[in-house]
Coordinates of C-alpha atoms in Angstrom, one line a residue:
Chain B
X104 CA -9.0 -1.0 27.4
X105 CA -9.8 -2.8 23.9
X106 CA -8.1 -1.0 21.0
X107 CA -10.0 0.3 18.1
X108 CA -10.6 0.1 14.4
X109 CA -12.4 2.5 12.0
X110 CA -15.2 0.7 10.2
X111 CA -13.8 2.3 6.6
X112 CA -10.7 4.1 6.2
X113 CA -11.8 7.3 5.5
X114 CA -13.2 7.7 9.0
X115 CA -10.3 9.1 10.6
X116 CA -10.6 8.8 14.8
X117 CA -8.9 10.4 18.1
X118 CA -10.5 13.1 19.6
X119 CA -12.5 15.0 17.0
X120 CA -13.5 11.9 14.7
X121 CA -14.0 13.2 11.5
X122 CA -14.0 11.9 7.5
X123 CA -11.3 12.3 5.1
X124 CA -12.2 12.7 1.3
X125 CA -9.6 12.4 -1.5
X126 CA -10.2 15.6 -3.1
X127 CA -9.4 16.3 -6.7
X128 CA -6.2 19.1 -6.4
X129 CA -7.5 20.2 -10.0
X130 CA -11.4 20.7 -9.9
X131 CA -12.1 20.0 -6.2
X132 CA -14.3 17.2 -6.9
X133 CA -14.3 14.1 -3.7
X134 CA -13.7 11.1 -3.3
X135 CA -14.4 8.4 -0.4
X136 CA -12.9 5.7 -2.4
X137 CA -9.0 6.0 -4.3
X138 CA -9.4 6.8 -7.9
X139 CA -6.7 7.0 -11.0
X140 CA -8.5 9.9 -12.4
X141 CA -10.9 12.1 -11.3
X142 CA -14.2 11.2 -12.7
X143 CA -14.5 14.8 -13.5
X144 CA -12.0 16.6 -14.8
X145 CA -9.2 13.5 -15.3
X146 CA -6.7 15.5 -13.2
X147 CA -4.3 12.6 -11.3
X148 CA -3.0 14.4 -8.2
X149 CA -5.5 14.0 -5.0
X150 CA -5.0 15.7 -1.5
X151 CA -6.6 14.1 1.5
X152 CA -8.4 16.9 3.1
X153 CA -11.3 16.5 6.2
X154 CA -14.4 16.6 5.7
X155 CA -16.8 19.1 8.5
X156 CA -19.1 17.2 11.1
X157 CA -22.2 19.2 10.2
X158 CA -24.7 18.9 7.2
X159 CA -28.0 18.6 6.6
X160 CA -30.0 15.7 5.4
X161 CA -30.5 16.1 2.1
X162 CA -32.5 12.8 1.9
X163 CA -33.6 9.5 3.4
X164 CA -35.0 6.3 3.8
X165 CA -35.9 4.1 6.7
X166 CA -34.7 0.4 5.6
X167 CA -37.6 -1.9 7.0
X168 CA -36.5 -4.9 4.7
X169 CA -33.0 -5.7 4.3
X170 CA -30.3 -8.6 3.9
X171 CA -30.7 -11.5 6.3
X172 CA -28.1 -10.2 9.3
X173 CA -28.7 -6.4 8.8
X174 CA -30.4 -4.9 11.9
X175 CA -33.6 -3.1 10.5
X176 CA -35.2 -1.1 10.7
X177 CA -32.4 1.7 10.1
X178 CA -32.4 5.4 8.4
X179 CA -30.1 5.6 5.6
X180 CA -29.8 8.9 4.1
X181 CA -27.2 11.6 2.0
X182 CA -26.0 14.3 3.9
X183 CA -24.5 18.1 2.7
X184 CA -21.9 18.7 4.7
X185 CA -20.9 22.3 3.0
X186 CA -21.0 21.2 -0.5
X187 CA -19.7 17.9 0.0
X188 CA -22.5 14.8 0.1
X189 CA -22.0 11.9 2.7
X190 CA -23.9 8.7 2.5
X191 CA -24.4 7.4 6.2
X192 CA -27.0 6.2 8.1
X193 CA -29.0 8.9 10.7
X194 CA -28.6 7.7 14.0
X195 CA -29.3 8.0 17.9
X196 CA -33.2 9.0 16.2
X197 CA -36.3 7.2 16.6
X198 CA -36.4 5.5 12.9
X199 CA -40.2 6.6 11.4
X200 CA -40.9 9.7 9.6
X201 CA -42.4 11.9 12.0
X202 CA -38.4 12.3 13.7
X203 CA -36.6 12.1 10.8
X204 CA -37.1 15.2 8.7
X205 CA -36.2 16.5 5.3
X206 CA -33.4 19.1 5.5
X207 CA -33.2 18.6 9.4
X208 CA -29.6 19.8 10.7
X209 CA -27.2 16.8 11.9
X210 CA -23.6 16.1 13.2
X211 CA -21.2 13.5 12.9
X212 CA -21.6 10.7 15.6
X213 CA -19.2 7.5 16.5
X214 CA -20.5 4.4 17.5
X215 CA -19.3 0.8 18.2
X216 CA -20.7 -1.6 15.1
X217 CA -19.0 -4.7 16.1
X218 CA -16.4 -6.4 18.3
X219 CA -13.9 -9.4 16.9
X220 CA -12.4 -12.2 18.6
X221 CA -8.8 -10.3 19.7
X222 CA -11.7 -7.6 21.5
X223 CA -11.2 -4.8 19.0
X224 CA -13.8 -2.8 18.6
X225 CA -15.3 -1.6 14.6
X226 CA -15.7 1.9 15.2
X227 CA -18.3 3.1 12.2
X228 CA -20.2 7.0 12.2
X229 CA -23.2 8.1 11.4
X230 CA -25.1 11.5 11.8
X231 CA -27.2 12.7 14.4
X232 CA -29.9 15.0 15.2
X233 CA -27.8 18.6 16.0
X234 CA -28.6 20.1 18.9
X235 CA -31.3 22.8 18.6
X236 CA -32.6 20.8 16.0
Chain Y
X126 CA -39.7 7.2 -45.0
X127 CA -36.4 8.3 -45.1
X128 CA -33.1 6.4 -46.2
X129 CA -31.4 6.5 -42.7
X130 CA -34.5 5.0 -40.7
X131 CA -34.3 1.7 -38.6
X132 CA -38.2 0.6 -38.2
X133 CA -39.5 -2.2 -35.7
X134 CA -41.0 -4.8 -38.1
X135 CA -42.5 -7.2 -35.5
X136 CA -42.2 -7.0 -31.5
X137 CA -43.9 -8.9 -29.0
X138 CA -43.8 -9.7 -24.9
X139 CA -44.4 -12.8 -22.9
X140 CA -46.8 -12.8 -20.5
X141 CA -45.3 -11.6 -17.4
X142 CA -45.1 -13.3 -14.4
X143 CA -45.0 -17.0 -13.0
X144 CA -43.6 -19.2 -15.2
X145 CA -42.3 -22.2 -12.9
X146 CA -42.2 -24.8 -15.7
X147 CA -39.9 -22.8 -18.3
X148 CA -36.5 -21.6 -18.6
X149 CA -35.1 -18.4 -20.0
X150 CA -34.8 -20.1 -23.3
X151 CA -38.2 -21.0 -23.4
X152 CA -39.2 -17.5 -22.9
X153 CA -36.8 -15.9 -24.8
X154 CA -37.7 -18.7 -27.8
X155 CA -41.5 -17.8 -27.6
X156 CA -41.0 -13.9 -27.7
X157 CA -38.7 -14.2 -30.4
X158 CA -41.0 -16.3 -32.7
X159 CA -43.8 -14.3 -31.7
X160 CA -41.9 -11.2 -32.7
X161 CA -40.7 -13.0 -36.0
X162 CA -44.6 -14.1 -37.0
X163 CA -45.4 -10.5 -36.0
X164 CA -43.4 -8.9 -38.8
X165 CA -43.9 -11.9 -41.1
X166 CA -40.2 -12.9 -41.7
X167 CA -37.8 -16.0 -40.3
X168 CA -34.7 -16.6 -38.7
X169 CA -33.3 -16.6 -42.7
X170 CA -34.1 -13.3 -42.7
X171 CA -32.1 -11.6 -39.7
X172 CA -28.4 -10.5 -39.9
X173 CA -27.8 -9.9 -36.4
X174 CA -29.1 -11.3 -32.8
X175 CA -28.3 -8.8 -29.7
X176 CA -29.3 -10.6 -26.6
X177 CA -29.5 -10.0 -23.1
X178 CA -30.3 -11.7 -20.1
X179 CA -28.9 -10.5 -17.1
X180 CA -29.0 -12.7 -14.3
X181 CA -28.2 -15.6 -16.2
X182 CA -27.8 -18.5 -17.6
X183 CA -29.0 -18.0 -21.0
X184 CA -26.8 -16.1 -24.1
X185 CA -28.1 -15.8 -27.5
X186 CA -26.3 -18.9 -28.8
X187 CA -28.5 -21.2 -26.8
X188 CA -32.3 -19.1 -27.9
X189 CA -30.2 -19.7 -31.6
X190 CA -30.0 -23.4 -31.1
X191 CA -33.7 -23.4 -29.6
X192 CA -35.3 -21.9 -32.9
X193 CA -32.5 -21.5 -35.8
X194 CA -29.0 -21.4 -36.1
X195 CA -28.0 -19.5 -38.9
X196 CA -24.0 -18.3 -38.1
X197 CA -25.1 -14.7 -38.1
X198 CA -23.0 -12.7 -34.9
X199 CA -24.5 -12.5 -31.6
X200 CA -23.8 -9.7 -29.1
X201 CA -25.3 -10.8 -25.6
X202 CA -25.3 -7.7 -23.5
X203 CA -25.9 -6.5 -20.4
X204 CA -26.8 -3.5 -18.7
X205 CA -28.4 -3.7 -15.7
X206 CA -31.9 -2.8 -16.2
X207 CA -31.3 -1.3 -19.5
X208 CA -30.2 -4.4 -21.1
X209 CA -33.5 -5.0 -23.1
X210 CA -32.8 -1.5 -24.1
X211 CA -29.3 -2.1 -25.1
X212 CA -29.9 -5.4 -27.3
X213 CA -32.5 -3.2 -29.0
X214 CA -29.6 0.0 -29.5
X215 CA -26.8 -2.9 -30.5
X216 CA -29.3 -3.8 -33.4
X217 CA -30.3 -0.9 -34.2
X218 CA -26.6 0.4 -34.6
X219 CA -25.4 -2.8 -36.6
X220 CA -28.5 -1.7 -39.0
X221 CA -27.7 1.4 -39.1
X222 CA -24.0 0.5 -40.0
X223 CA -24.6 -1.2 -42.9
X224 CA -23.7 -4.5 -41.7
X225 CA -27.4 -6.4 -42.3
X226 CA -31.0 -5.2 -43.1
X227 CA -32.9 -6.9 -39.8
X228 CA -31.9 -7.7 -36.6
X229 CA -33.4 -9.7 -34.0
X230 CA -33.4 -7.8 -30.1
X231 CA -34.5 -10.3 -27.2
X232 CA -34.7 -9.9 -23.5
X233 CA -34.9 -12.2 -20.7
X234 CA -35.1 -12.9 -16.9
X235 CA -36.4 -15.6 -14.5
X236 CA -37.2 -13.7 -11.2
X237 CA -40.1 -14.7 -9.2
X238 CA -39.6 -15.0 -5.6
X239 CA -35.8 -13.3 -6.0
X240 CA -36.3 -10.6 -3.4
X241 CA -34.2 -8.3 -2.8
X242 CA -31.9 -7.9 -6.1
X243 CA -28.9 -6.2 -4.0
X244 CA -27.4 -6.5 -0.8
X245 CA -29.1 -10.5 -0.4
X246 CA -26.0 -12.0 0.4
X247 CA -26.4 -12.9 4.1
X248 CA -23.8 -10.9 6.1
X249 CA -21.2 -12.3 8.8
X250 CA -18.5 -10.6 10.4
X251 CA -14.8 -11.5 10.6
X252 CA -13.3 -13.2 13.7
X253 CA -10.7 -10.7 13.5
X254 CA -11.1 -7.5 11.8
X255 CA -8.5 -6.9 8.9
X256 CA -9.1 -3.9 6.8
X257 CA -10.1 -5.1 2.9
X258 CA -12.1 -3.8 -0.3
X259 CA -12.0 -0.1 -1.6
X260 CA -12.4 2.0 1.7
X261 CA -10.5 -0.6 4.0
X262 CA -13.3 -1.8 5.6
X263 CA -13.4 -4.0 8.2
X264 CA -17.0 -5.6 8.5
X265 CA -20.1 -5.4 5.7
X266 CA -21.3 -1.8 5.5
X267 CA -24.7 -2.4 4.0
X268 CA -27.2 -1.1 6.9
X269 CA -23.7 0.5 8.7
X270 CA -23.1 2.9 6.4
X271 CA -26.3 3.5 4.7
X272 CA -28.0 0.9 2.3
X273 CA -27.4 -0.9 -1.2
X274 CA -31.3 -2.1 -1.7
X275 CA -33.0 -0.9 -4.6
X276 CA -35.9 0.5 -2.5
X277 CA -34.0 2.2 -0.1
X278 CA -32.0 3.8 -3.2
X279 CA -34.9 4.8 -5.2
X280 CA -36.6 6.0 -2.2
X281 CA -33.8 8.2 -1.4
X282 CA -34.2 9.3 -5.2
X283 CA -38.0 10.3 -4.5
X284 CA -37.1 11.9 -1.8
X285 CA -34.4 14.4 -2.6
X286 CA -36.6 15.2 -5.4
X287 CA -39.3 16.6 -2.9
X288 CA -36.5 18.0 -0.7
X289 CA -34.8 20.3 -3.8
X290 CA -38.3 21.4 -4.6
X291 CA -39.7 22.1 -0.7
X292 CA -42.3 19.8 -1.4
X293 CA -44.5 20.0 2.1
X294 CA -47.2 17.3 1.3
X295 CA -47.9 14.2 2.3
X296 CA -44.9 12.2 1.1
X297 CA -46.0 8.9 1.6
X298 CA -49.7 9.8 0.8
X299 CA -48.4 11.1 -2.8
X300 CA -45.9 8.0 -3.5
X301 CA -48.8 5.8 -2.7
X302 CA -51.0 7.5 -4.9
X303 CA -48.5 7.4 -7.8
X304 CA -48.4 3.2 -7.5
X305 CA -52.2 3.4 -7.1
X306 CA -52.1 4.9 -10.7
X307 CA -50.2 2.3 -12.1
X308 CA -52.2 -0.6 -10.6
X309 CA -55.4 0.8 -12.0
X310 CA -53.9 0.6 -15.1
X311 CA -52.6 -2.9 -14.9
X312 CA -56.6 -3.9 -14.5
X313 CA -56.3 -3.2 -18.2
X314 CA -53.5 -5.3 -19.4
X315 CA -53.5 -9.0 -19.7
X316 CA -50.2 -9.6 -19.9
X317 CA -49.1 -7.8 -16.6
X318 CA -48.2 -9.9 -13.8
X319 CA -50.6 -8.2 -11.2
X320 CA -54.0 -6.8 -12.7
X321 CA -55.6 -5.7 -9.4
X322 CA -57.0 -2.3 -8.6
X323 CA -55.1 -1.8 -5.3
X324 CA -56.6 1.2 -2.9
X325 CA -54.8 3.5 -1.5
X326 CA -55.3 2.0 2.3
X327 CA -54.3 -1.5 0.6
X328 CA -50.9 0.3 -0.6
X329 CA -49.8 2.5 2.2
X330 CA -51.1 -0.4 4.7
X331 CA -48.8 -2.8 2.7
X332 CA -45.3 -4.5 3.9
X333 CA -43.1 -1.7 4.3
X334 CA -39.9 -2.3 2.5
X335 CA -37.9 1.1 2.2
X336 CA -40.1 4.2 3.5
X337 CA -41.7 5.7 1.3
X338 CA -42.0 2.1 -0.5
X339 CA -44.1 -0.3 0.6
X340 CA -43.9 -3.5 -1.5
X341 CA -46.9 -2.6 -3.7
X342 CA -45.2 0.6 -4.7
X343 CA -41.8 -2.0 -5.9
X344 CA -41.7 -3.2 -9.5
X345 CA -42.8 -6.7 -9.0
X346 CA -40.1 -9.8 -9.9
X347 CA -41.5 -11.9 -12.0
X348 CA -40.5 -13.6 -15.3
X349 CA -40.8 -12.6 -18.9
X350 CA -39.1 -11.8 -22.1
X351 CA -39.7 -9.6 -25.1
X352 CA -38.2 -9.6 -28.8
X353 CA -38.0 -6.9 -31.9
X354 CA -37.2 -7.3 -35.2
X355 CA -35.5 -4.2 -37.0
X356 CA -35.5 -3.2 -40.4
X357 CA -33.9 -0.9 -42.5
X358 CA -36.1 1.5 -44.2
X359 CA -34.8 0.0 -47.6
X360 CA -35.4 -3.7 -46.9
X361 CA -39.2 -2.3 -45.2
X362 CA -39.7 -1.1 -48.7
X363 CA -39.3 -4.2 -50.4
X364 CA -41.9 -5.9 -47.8
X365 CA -46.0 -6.1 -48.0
X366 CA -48.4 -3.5 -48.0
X367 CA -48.9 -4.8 -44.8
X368 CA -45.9 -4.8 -42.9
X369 CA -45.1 -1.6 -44.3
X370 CA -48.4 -0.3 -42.2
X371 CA -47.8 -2.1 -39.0
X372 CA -44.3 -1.1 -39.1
X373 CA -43.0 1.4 -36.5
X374 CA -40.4 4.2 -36.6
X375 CA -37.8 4.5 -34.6
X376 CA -37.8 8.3 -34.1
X377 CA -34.9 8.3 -31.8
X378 CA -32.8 5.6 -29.9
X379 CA -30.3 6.7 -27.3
X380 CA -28.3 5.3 -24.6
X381 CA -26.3 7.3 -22.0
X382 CA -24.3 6.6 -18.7
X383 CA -24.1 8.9 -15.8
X384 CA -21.4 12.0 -16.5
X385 CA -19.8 13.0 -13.1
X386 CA -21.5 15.0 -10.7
X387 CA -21.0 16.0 -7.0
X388 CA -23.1 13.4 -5.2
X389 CA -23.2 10.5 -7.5
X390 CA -20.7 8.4 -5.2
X391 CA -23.1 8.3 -2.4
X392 CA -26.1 8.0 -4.2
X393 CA -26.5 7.1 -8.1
X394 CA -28.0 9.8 -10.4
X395 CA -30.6 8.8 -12.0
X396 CA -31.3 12.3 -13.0
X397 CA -28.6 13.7 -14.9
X398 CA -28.1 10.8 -17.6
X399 CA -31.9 10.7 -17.7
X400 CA -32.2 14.3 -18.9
X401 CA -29.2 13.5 -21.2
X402 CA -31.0 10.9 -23.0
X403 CA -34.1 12.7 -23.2
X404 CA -32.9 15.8 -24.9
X405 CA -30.6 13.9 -27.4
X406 CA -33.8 12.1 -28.3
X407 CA -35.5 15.0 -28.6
X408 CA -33.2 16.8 -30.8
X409 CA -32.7 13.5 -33.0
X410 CA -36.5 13.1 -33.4
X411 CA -37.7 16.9 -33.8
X412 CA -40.0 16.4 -31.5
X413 CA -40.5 17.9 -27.9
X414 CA -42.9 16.0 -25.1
X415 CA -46.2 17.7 -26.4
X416 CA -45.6 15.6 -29.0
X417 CA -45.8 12.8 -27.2
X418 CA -49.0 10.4 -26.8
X419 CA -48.3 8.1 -24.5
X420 CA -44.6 7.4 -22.2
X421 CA -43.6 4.0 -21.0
X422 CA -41.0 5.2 -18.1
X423 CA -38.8 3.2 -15.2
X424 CA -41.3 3.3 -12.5
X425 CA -39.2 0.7 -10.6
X426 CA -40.2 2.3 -7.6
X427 CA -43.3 4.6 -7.4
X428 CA -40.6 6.9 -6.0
X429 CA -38.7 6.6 -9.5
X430 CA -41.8 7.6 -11.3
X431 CA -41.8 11.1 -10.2
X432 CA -38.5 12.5 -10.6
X433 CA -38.9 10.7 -14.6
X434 CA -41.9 13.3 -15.1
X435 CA -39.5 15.9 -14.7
X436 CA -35.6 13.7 -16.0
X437 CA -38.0 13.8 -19.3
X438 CA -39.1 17.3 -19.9
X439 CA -42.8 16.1 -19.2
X440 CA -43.6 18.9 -17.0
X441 CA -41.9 22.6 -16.2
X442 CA -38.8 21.9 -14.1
X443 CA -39.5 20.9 -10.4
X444 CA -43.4 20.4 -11.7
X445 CA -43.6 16.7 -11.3
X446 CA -45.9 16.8 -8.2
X447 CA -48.2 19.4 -10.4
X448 CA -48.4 17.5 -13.3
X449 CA -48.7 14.3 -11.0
X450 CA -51.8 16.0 -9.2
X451 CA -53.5 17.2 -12.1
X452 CA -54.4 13.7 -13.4
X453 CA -52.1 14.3 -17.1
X454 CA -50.3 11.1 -16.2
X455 CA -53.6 8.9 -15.6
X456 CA -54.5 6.6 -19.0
X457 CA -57.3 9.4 -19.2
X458 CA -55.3 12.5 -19.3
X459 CA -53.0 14.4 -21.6
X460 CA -49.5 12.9 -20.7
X461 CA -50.8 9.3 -20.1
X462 CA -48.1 7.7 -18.2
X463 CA -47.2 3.9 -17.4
X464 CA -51.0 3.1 -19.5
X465 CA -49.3 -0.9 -18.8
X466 CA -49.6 -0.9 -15.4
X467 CA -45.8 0.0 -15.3
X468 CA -42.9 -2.0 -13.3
X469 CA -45.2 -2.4 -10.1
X470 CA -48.0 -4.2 -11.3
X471 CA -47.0 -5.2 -14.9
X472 CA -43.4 -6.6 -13.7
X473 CA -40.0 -6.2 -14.0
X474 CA -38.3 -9.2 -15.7
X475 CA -35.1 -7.0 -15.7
X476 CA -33.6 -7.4 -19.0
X477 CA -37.2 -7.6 -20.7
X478 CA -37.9 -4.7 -19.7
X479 CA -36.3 -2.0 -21.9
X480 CA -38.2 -4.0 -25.1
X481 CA -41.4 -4.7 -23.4
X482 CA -42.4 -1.2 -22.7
X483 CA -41.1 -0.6 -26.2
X484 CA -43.5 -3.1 -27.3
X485 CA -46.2 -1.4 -25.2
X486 CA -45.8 1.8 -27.0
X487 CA -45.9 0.5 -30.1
X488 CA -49.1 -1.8 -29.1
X489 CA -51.0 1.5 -29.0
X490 CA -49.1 2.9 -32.0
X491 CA -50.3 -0.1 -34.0
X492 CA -53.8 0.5 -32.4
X493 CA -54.4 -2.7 -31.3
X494 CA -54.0 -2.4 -27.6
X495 CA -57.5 -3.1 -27.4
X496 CA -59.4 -2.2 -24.0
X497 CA -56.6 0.3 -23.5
X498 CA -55.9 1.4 -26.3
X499 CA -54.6 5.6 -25.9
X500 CA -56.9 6.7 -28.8
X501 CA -55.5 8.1 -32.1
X502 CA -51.9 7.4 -30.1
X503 CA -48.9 8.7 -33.1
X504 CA -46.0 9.0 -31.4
X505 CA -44.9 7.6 -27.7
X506 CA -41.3 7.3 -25.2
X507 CA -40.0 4.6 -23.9
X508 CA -37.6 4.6 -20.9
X509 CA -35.9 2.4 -18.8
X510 CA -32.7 2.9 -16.7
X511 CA -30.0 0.9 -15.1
X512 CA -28.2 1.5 -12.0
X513 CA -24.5 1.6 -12.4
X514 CA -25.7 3.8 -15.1
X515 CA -27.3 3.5 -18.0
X516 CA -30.3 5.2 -19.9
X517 CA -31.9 3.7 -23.1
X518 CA -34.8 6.5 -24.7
X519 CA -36.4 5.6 -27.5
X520 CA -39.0 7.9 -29.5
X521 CA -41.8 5.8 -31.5
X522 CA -44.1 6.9 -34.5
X523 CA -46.9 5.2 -36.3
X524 CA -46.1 4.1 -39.8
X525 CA -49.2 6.1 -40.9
X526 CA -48.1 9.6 -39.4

C-alpha cells in the first residue's frame, strides 16, 4: 500500500477529499495561500474553513502549448464553488470545446499526478463533469 | 494651455520586429534620438531619464553612456507590460513636481523567438516529494493545477467575459474575427512586425496555443523600443512655433494596480484596475469615450481586446460583442480600435509597448500617420496593462484643439 501526499496543502484528503481556504474571520474574503493581512479588509485573524466539492465552471481554456514536460493538451479553468472561485484544471473530459461547456456543473475529483522514488504517491484534484450534467 | 500641463514634445518607435544584429541599447539609443530630433531638443535639455526594459540587461545608465551622459537621475522601472507606461508616468510625475522642465521616457525589449513568456522553465519532479513554496507543494503545478501561460490566462479572461454576459455565439468564430481586425490593420503600418491580411480560415486554422487563441490571435514577440520627451507647458512656451504645434497634451496619465476582489487569486483581474484607470482618466481629462477618436488598447490576446471595449467605457456595460459586431472598432468606424495593427500583428516588445501605442495615438494626433491616418483625429486613449497588476491610461489631445 504506498502512502500518500496532497499535491498542495490546501487539498485536505481521507475519505471525502476536499479544499481548505484560509478565510478572512473579519470580511470573509479566501485564501489558498497564507497571508499577513487580508488583501481586503487588513483584518489578521484567518480560520481554516472547507471549501464544497461542487461549482460551476465559470471559465476555461484548453492548454495546447505549454512548458516543455507539461502533458497538453489539458483544460484549465476557474470554478464557483458557492461564492468561492477555484482555479483547477477540468478533468476525466474529453479536452476540446464541444465537452467542455461554459457554466457546465462540476465536482471535486482526486487523481494520482506523480509517484517519487520512496513510492509515495502526489495526490493533486481537479473537477469533473457532475453527474446529470 | 494651462500652467499644470505636461506635453509630449517629440516621441518616436523602432521598427518592430527582427532585429538580430542589435542590442537593447542600440534600440533604446535610436528611439531616444529619434524622439529627441522629433521635438528638436538634446540630451542638454532633459532633467530626468525613466527607463525600462524588462527582461533585461539594459538600465538607463548604459542608453546614457550610448548617446549623453549628463548626471541627471535615472529611474529604471519595471512593470510588467506596463513598464513603457510607467517610465512615461515616472516622467511625467518628476515634471509635474517641479523637479525639471523635460524628461526623457524609453522602453525596450529583445524578444523574438522567446515563446512562451511564463511557465518556460522545463519542469522535473523530485525523487522524493517534500512539501515547499507557498501552498506546500510537492511537484510543479503548472498544467496540475490549472495554467500560468499568458494565453491560457487571457483566454480564461475572454471567456468569463462571454460567460457573465450569456454570450451564445460562436466563441472561437468571434475571437478570431477580433485578430482578423487587427491584422487588416497592420497591412497599414510600416513599422508593425507582421503587415499581412490574415483570413479568418488562416487564423482559426492556425497553431492552437490556448483555446480560444491560436498563435495569430497572440501578441507577436518581437523586438523594439519607443522614447518621449516631456515638457512642461512653461518650458513648451518658450519653444518654436513649431514645436508648440506638433506638441501633444497629455489630457490624463494614470496608473493603477488591481484592488482586492473575490477571484483575483485564481485568476488575475484585468477588469477591475482597468475600469479604475479609465474613469480616473476620464474625470482628470473631462472627457468621456465619445470624445475619443481613436484607442490604442492591450490586445495581447484577441481575447484581451474584448473585455478592454467594455474595462474602458467604450460600449454600454456587457456591450463589447455589440459594439465588436457593429464594425465601430474597425479603422473605418466610429470607435476605431487597435488602427496599428495592435499587439498581434504590430508586436509586443514588452516594455515598448505602453510608449509605442502612445506614440501611435499621437502619430494620428500630429496627422501624419499617413495611409492611415484616422481623419481629423483630436483626442485618442492609450492602454496597456501588466499582469501582477498594473494599468497605465493615458488621454491624448492635439496641440491645435
Amino acid at each position: 500500500m504506498p502512502t500518500q501526499i496532497p499535491l498542495v496543502d490546501y487539498l485536505e484528503l481521507g475519505d471525502a477529499p476536499h479544499l481548505v481556504a484560509q478565510e478572512c474571520t473579519a470580511c470573509g474574503a479566501r485564501y489558498f495561500d497564507r497571508r499577513n493581512a487580508c488583501a481586503g479588509c487588513f483584518g489578521t485573524e484567518f480560520r481554516s474553513v472547507p471549501v464544497g466539492t461542487e461549482g460551476t465552471l465559470r471559465s476555461f481554456t484548453i492548454v495546447a502549448h505549454a512548458a516543455p514536460g507539461v502533458a497538453t493538451p489539458f483544460v484549465a479553468g476557474v470554478v464557483d464553488v458557492d461564492g468561492t472561485s477555484v482555479k483547477s484544471n477540468i478533468i476525466n473530459i474529453p479536452p476540446d470545446p464541444e465537452h467542455v461547456r461554459l457554466g457546465m456543473k462540476v465536482r471535486l475529483a482526486t487523481l494520482v499526478v506523480g509517484t517519487d522514488d520512496a513510492g509515495t504517491d502526489a495526490i493533486g484534484f481537479g473537477f469533473e463533469p457532475a453527474e446529470g450534467d | 494651455m494651462a500652467a499644470d500641463d505636461i506635453w509630449i514634445l517629440g516621441i518616436r518607435m523602432t521598427k518592430f520586429g527582427k532585429h538580430p544584429d542589435r542590442d537593447t541599447i542600440d534600440l533604446a539609443a535610436e528611439a531616444s534620438m529619434a524622439a529627441l530630433a522629433d521635438g528638436g531638443v538634446t540630451m542638454a535639455d532633459i532633467g530626468i531619464l525613466a527607463f525600462g526594459n524588462l527582461r533585461g540587461p539594459s538600465t538607463g545608465q548604459m542608453l546614457q553612456k550610448q548617446i549623453g551622459q549628463t548626471g541627471i537621475p535615472v529611474f529604471n522601472v519595471a512593470n510588467a507590460c506596463a513598464t513603457g507606461a510607467t517610465a512615461l508616468r515616472t516622467a511625467i510625475m518628476a515634471i509635474k513636481a517641479g523637479e525639471c522642465e523635460m524628461g526623457l521616457a524609453v522602453g525596450v525589449e529583445k524578444l523574438a523567438g522567446a515563446g512562451l513568456l511564463s511557465g518556460n522553465a522545463a519542469q522535473s519532479d523530485v525523487n522524493v516529494y517534500e512539501p515547499s513554496g507557498r501552498v506546500g507543494e510537492v511537484a510543479p503545478l503548472d498544467g496540475r493545477i490549472g495554467t500560468v501561460t499568458m494565453p491560457g490566462v487571457f483566454a480564461q479572461v475572454g471567456m468569463e467575459y462571454l460567460y457573465n454576459h450569456d454570450y451564445t455565439g460562436a466563441e472561437f468564430e468571434l475571437f478570431a474575427r477580433i485578430s482578423q481586425k487587427n491584422h487588416a490593420h497592420s497591412t497599414l503600418n510600416p513599422l508593425a512586425a507582421y503587415t499581412k491580411e490574415m483570413s479568418l480560415e488562416q487564423i482559426m486554422g492556425d497553431v492552437m496555443i490556448a483555446y480560444p487563441n491560436t498563435r495569430s490571435m497572440c501578441s507577436a514577440n518581437c523586438d523594439g523600443a519607443a522614447a518621449a520627451v516631456l515638457v512642461s507647458d512653461q518650458k513648451l512656451r518658450t519653444l518654436s512655433a513649431r514645436q508648440q504645434a506638433r506638441a501633444i497634451k497629455i489630457r490624463a496619465s494614470v496608473l493603477t494596480s488591481d484592488p482586492w476582489q473575490e477571484a483575483c487569486q485564481v485568476l488575475p483581474d484585468v477588469n477591475t484596475l482597468t475600469r479604475a484607470a479609465a474613469k480616473q482618466a476620464y474625470e482628470a481629462a473631462g472627457v468621456g469615450p465619445e470624445d475619443l477618436d481613436l484607442v490604442e488598447l492591450h490586445d495581447c490576446f484577441a481575447t484581451a481586446e474584448l473585455v478592454h471595449y467594455d474595462n474602458l467605457g467604450l460600449c454600454a456595460p456587457g456591450g463589447a460583442v455589440d459594439l465588436f459586431e457593429s464594425g465601430a472598432t474597425n479603422r473605418n468606424g466610429n470607435m476605431p480600435v487597435n488602427v496599428s495593427g495592435g499587439l498581434e500583428s504590430k508586436g509586443h516588445p514588452i516594455a515598448a509597448t505602453g510608449i509605442a501605442n502612445v506614440w501611435e495615438v499621437c502619430h494620428h494626433l500630429r496627422g501624419e500617420a499617413g495611409d492611415r491616418q484616422i481623419d481629423g483625429a483630436r483626442m485618442g486613449l492609450a492602454h496597456v496593462i501588466g499582469l501582477g497588476s498594473a494599468c497605465g491610461v493615458h488621454i491624448l489631445e492635439s496641440a491645435s484643439a
